[in-house]
Amino acid sequence: ALGGLFGAAFFGVLIFWISIIGYVGWVLLAGLQAAFVAGFGAAWARLSRFRHAWTRLIPAAAAWVAFEYLRARVPVGGFTWGQLAQSQTEALALDVAPFTGGWGSAFLVVAANALVAEAWTAWRERAGLLLTIGWGGAAAACVLWPALLPAGYVSGRALEVAIIQG
């Protein structure tokens, strides 16, 4: 329910511009997109009950990517507005995009956030300083390791583009 509520608010604001063709279309499209976020929320509600952290972390990131992928394909070619990778234009997580596409960037962002949540939980439950630092270090690694990837080599004539829509 919280996933659906967040999705409705997020997409309601993000695609409000579509109301110029009618409020019914805006409500239907925002509702459809919110259903995908609600689907992730339902999947996360189940995944978050796994006992071991690693069995929660990797599936959480994979589930987010899976729902974004479905949203990009369904219905009739999908709707890619508001994908997580599009929010990473100035972040290191986008450096994996030449190798993995936006899906890899989204996976890293969700994994890093899940690791931060695990670190917070370990600290809050006084599970041990080493565990807290370990989860926090793993989150930092998710954010920073893309900087180690080789930069792509580009050749050819330069082309100036005014804007590219995601």
Tab-separated table of C-alpha atoms in Angstrom:
chain	number	residue	atom	x	y	z
A	1	ALA	CA	0.000	0.000	0.000
A	2	LEU	CA	2.836	2.400	0.816
A	3	GLY	CA	4.520	1.602	-2.500
A	4	GLY	CA	1.307	2.406	-4.339
A	5	LEU	CA	0.810	5.617	-2.376
A	6	PHE	CA	4.372	6.740	-3.081
A	7	GLY	CA	4.034	5.763	-6.755
A	8	ALA	CA	0.772	7.716	-7.103
A	9	ALA	CA	2.297	10.830	-5.537
A	10	PHE	CA	5.561	10.547	-7.490
A	11	PHE	CA	4.015	9.920	-10.895
A	12	GLY	CA	1.091	12.256	-10.236
A	13	VAL	CA	3.577	15.106	-9.911
A	14	LEU	CA	6.105	13.855	-12.489
A	15	ILE	CA	3.637	13.495	-15.335
A	16	PHE	CA	1.127	16.184	-14.447
A	17	TRP	CA	1.930	17.781	-17.800
A	18	ILE	CA	-0.018	15.005	-19.496
A	19	SER	CA	-3.203	16.457	-18.035
A	20	ILE	CA	-3.207	18.852	-21.000
A	21	ILE	CA	-4.803	16.009	-22.949
A	22	GLY	CA	-7.249	15.350	-20.128
A	23	TYR	CA	-7.287	14.572	-16.442
A	24	VAL	CA	-8.623	11.071	-17.026
A	25	GLY	CA	-5.525	10.164	-19.053
A	26	TRP	CA	-3.263	11.657	-16.386
A	27	VAL	CA	-4.977	9.733	-13.582
A	28	LEU	CA	-4.938	6.473	-15.544
A	29	LEU	CA	-1.275	6.770	-16.539
A	30	ALA	CA	-0.150	7.836	-13.052
A	31	GLY	CA	-2.211	4.976	-11.587
A	32	LEU	CA	-0.705	2.439	-13.963
A	33	GLN	CA	2.819	3.579	-13.155
A	34	ALA	CA	2.022	3.578	-9.430
A	35	ALA	CA	0.939	-0.058	-9.772
A	36	PHE	CA	4.499	-1.006	-10.698
A	37	VAL	CA	5.861	0.752	-7.616
A	38	ALA	CA	3.171	-0.969	-5.546
A	39	GLY	CA	4.323	-4.276	-7.044
A	40	PHE	CA	7.858	-3.560	-5.892
A	41	GLY	CA	6.510	-2.620	-2.456
A	42	ALA	CA	4.691	-5.951	-2.233
A	43	ALA	CA	7.810	-7.824	-3.342
A	44	TRP	CA	9.914	-5.906	-0.814
A	45	ALA	CA	7.423	-6.675	1.956
A	46	ARG	CA	8.144	-10.347	1.326
A	47	LEU	CA	11.889	-10.032	0.662
A	48	SER	CA	12.497	-7.928	3.779
A	49	ARG	CA	11.482	-10.868	5.952
A	50	PHE	CA	14.447	-12.978	4.891
A	51	ARG	CA	16.699	-13.709	7.846
A	52	HIS	CA	20.118	-12.982	6.377
A	53	ALA	CA	20.910	-9.525	5.095
A	54	TRP	CA	22.439	-10.666	1.801
A	55	THR	CA	19.272	-12.567	1.002
A	56	ARG	CA	17.438	-9.256	1.371
A	57	LEU	CA	19.884	-6.887	-0.311
A	58	ILE	CA	20.555	-8.451	-3.700
A	59	PRO	CA	16.915	-9.488	-4.290
A	60	ALA	CA	15.736	-5.985	-3.336
A	61	ALA	CA	17.936	-4.357	-5.965
A	62	ALA	CA	17.039	-7.041	-8.512
A	63	ALA	CA	13.317	-6.600	-7.791
A	64	TRP	CA	13.554	-2.829	-8.313
A	65	VAL	CA	15.296	-3.318	-11.647
A	66	ALA	CA	12.767	-5.975	-12.677
A	67	PHE	CA	9.807	-3.683	-11.980
A	68	GLU	CA	11.470	-0.769	-13.779
A	69	TYR	CA	12.162	-3.065	-16.724
A	70	LEU	CA	8.520	-4.162	-16.814
A	71	ARG	CA	7.397	-0.547	-16.561
A	72	ALA	CA	9.614	0.236	-19.560
A	73	ARG	CA	7.935	-2.499	-21.615
A	74	VAL	CA	4.275	-2.643	-20.508
A	75	PRO	CA	1.877	-1.594	-21.939
A	76	VAL	CA	2.500	-0.870	-25.590
A	77	GLY	CA	6.212	-0.164	-25.431
A	78	GLY	CA	6.184	0.999	-21.824
A	79	PHE	CA	6.831	4.288	-20.107
A	80	THR	CA	10.389	5.129	-19.079
A	81	TRP	CA	9.856	8.488	-17.393
A	82	GLY	CA	11.115	8.655	-13.827
A	83	GLN	CA	13.527	5.736	-13.915
A	84	LEU	CA	16.015	5.714	-11.066
A	85	ALA	CA	19.045	5.927	-13.375
A	86	GLN	CA	17.737	9.222	-14.749
A	87	SER	CA	18.287	10.777	-11.328
A	88	GLN	CA	21.982	9.872	-11.393
A	89	THR	CA	23.329	12.217	-14.066
A	90	GLU	CA	25.976	13.660	-11.754
A	91	ALA	CA	26.609	10.495	-9.708
A	92	LEU	CA	29.333	7.882	-9.972
A	93	ALA	CA	26.673	5.155	-10.200
A	94	LEU	CA	26.013	6.305	-13.754
A	95	ASP	CA	29.593	5.379	-14.690
A	96	VAL	CA	28.487	1.740	-14.965
A	97	ALA	CA	25.873	2.641	-17.594
A	98	PRO	CA	28.218	2.106	-20.576
A	99	PHE	CA	28.649	-1.477	-19.354
A	100	THR	CA	25.224	-2.278	-17.887
A	101	GLY	CA	22.859	0.393	-19.109
A	102	GLY	CA	20.656	2.322	-16.733
A	103	TRP	CA	19.599	-0.950	-15.127
A	104	GLY	CA	23.047	-1.402	-13.584
A	105	SER	CA	23.008	2.151	-12.257
A	106	ALA	CA	19.588	1.584	-10.706
A	107	PHE	CA	20.772	-1.712	-9.194
A	108	LEU	CA	23.743	0.054	-7.562
A	109	VAL	CA	21.610	2.875	-6.167
A	110	VAL	CA	19.079	0.482	-4.626
A	111	ALA	CA	21.826	-1.814	-3.307
A	112	ALA	CA	23.701	1.120	-1.744
A	113	ASN	CA	20.532	2.377	-0.075
A	114	ALA	CA	19.670	-1.096	1.199
A	115	LEU	CA	23.194	-1.405	2.614
A	116	VAL	CA	22.829	1.942	4.391
A	117	ALA	CA	19.542	0.697	5.853
A	118	GLU	CA	21.302	-2.472	7.065
A	119	ALA	CA	24.078	-0.382	8.634
A	120	TRP	CA	21.500	1.799	10.376
A	121	THR	CA	19.627	-1.257	11.642
A	122	ALA	CA	22.841	-2.854	12.908
A	123	TRP	CA	23.759	0.363	14.726
A	124	ARG	CA	20.271	0.870	16.148
A	125	GLU	CA	20.063	-2.728	17.386
A	126	ARG	CA	23.620	-2.510	18.749
A	127	ALA	CA	24.624	-5.497	16.639
A	128	GLY	CA	28.245	-4.461	16.802
A	129	LEU	CA	30.438	-1.712	15.499
A	130	LEU	CA	32.207	-4.028	13.072
A	131	LEU	CA	28.936	-5.079	11.436
A	132	THR	CA	27.746	-1.487	11.223
A	133	ILE	CA	31.023	-0.383	9.635
A	134	GLY	CA	30.948	-3.395	7.307
A	135	TRP	CA	27.505	-2.559	5.924
A	136	GLY	CA	28.413	1.114	5.648
A	137	GLY	CA	31.668	0.247	3.882
A	138	ALA	CA	29.823	-1.991	1.435
A	139	ALA	CA	27.412	0.888	0.705
A	140	ALA	CA	30.365	3.217	0.090
A	141	ALA	CA	31.923	0.629	-2.220
A	142	CYS	CA	28.699	0.466	-4.281
A	143	VAL	CA	28.826	4.209	-4.689
A	144	LEU	CA	32.557	4.610	-5.323
A	145	TRP	CA	33.735	1.562	-7.303
A	146	PRO	CA	32.287	2.773	-10.629
A	147	ALA	CA	34.967	5.484	-10.560
A	148	LEU	CA	37.527	2.713	-11.116
A	149	LEU	CA	35.956	1.649	-14.414
A	150	PRO	CA	37.803	2.662	-17.560
A	151	ALA	CA	36.425	5.683	-19.342
A	152	GLY	CA	35.104	4.979	-22.785
A	153	TYR	CA	37.183	6.078	-25.738
A	154	VAL	CA	35.236	8.147	-28.214
A	155	SER	CA	36.436	8.902	-31.708
A	156	GLY	CA	34.892	10.723	-34.603
A	157	ARG	CA	33.442	14.121	-35.224
A	158	ALA	CA	31.888	15.950	-32.263
A	159	LEU	CA	28.150	16.519	-32.396
A	160	GLU	CA	26.408	19.116	-30.278
A	161	VAL	CA	22.954	18.131	-29.077
A	162	ALA	CA	20.583	20.545	-27.400
A	163	ILE	CA	18.658	17.993	-25.326
A	164	ILE	CA	18.115	14.279	-25.025
A	165	GLN	CA	14.955	12.961	-23.456
A	166	GLY	CA	15.460	9.974	-21.130
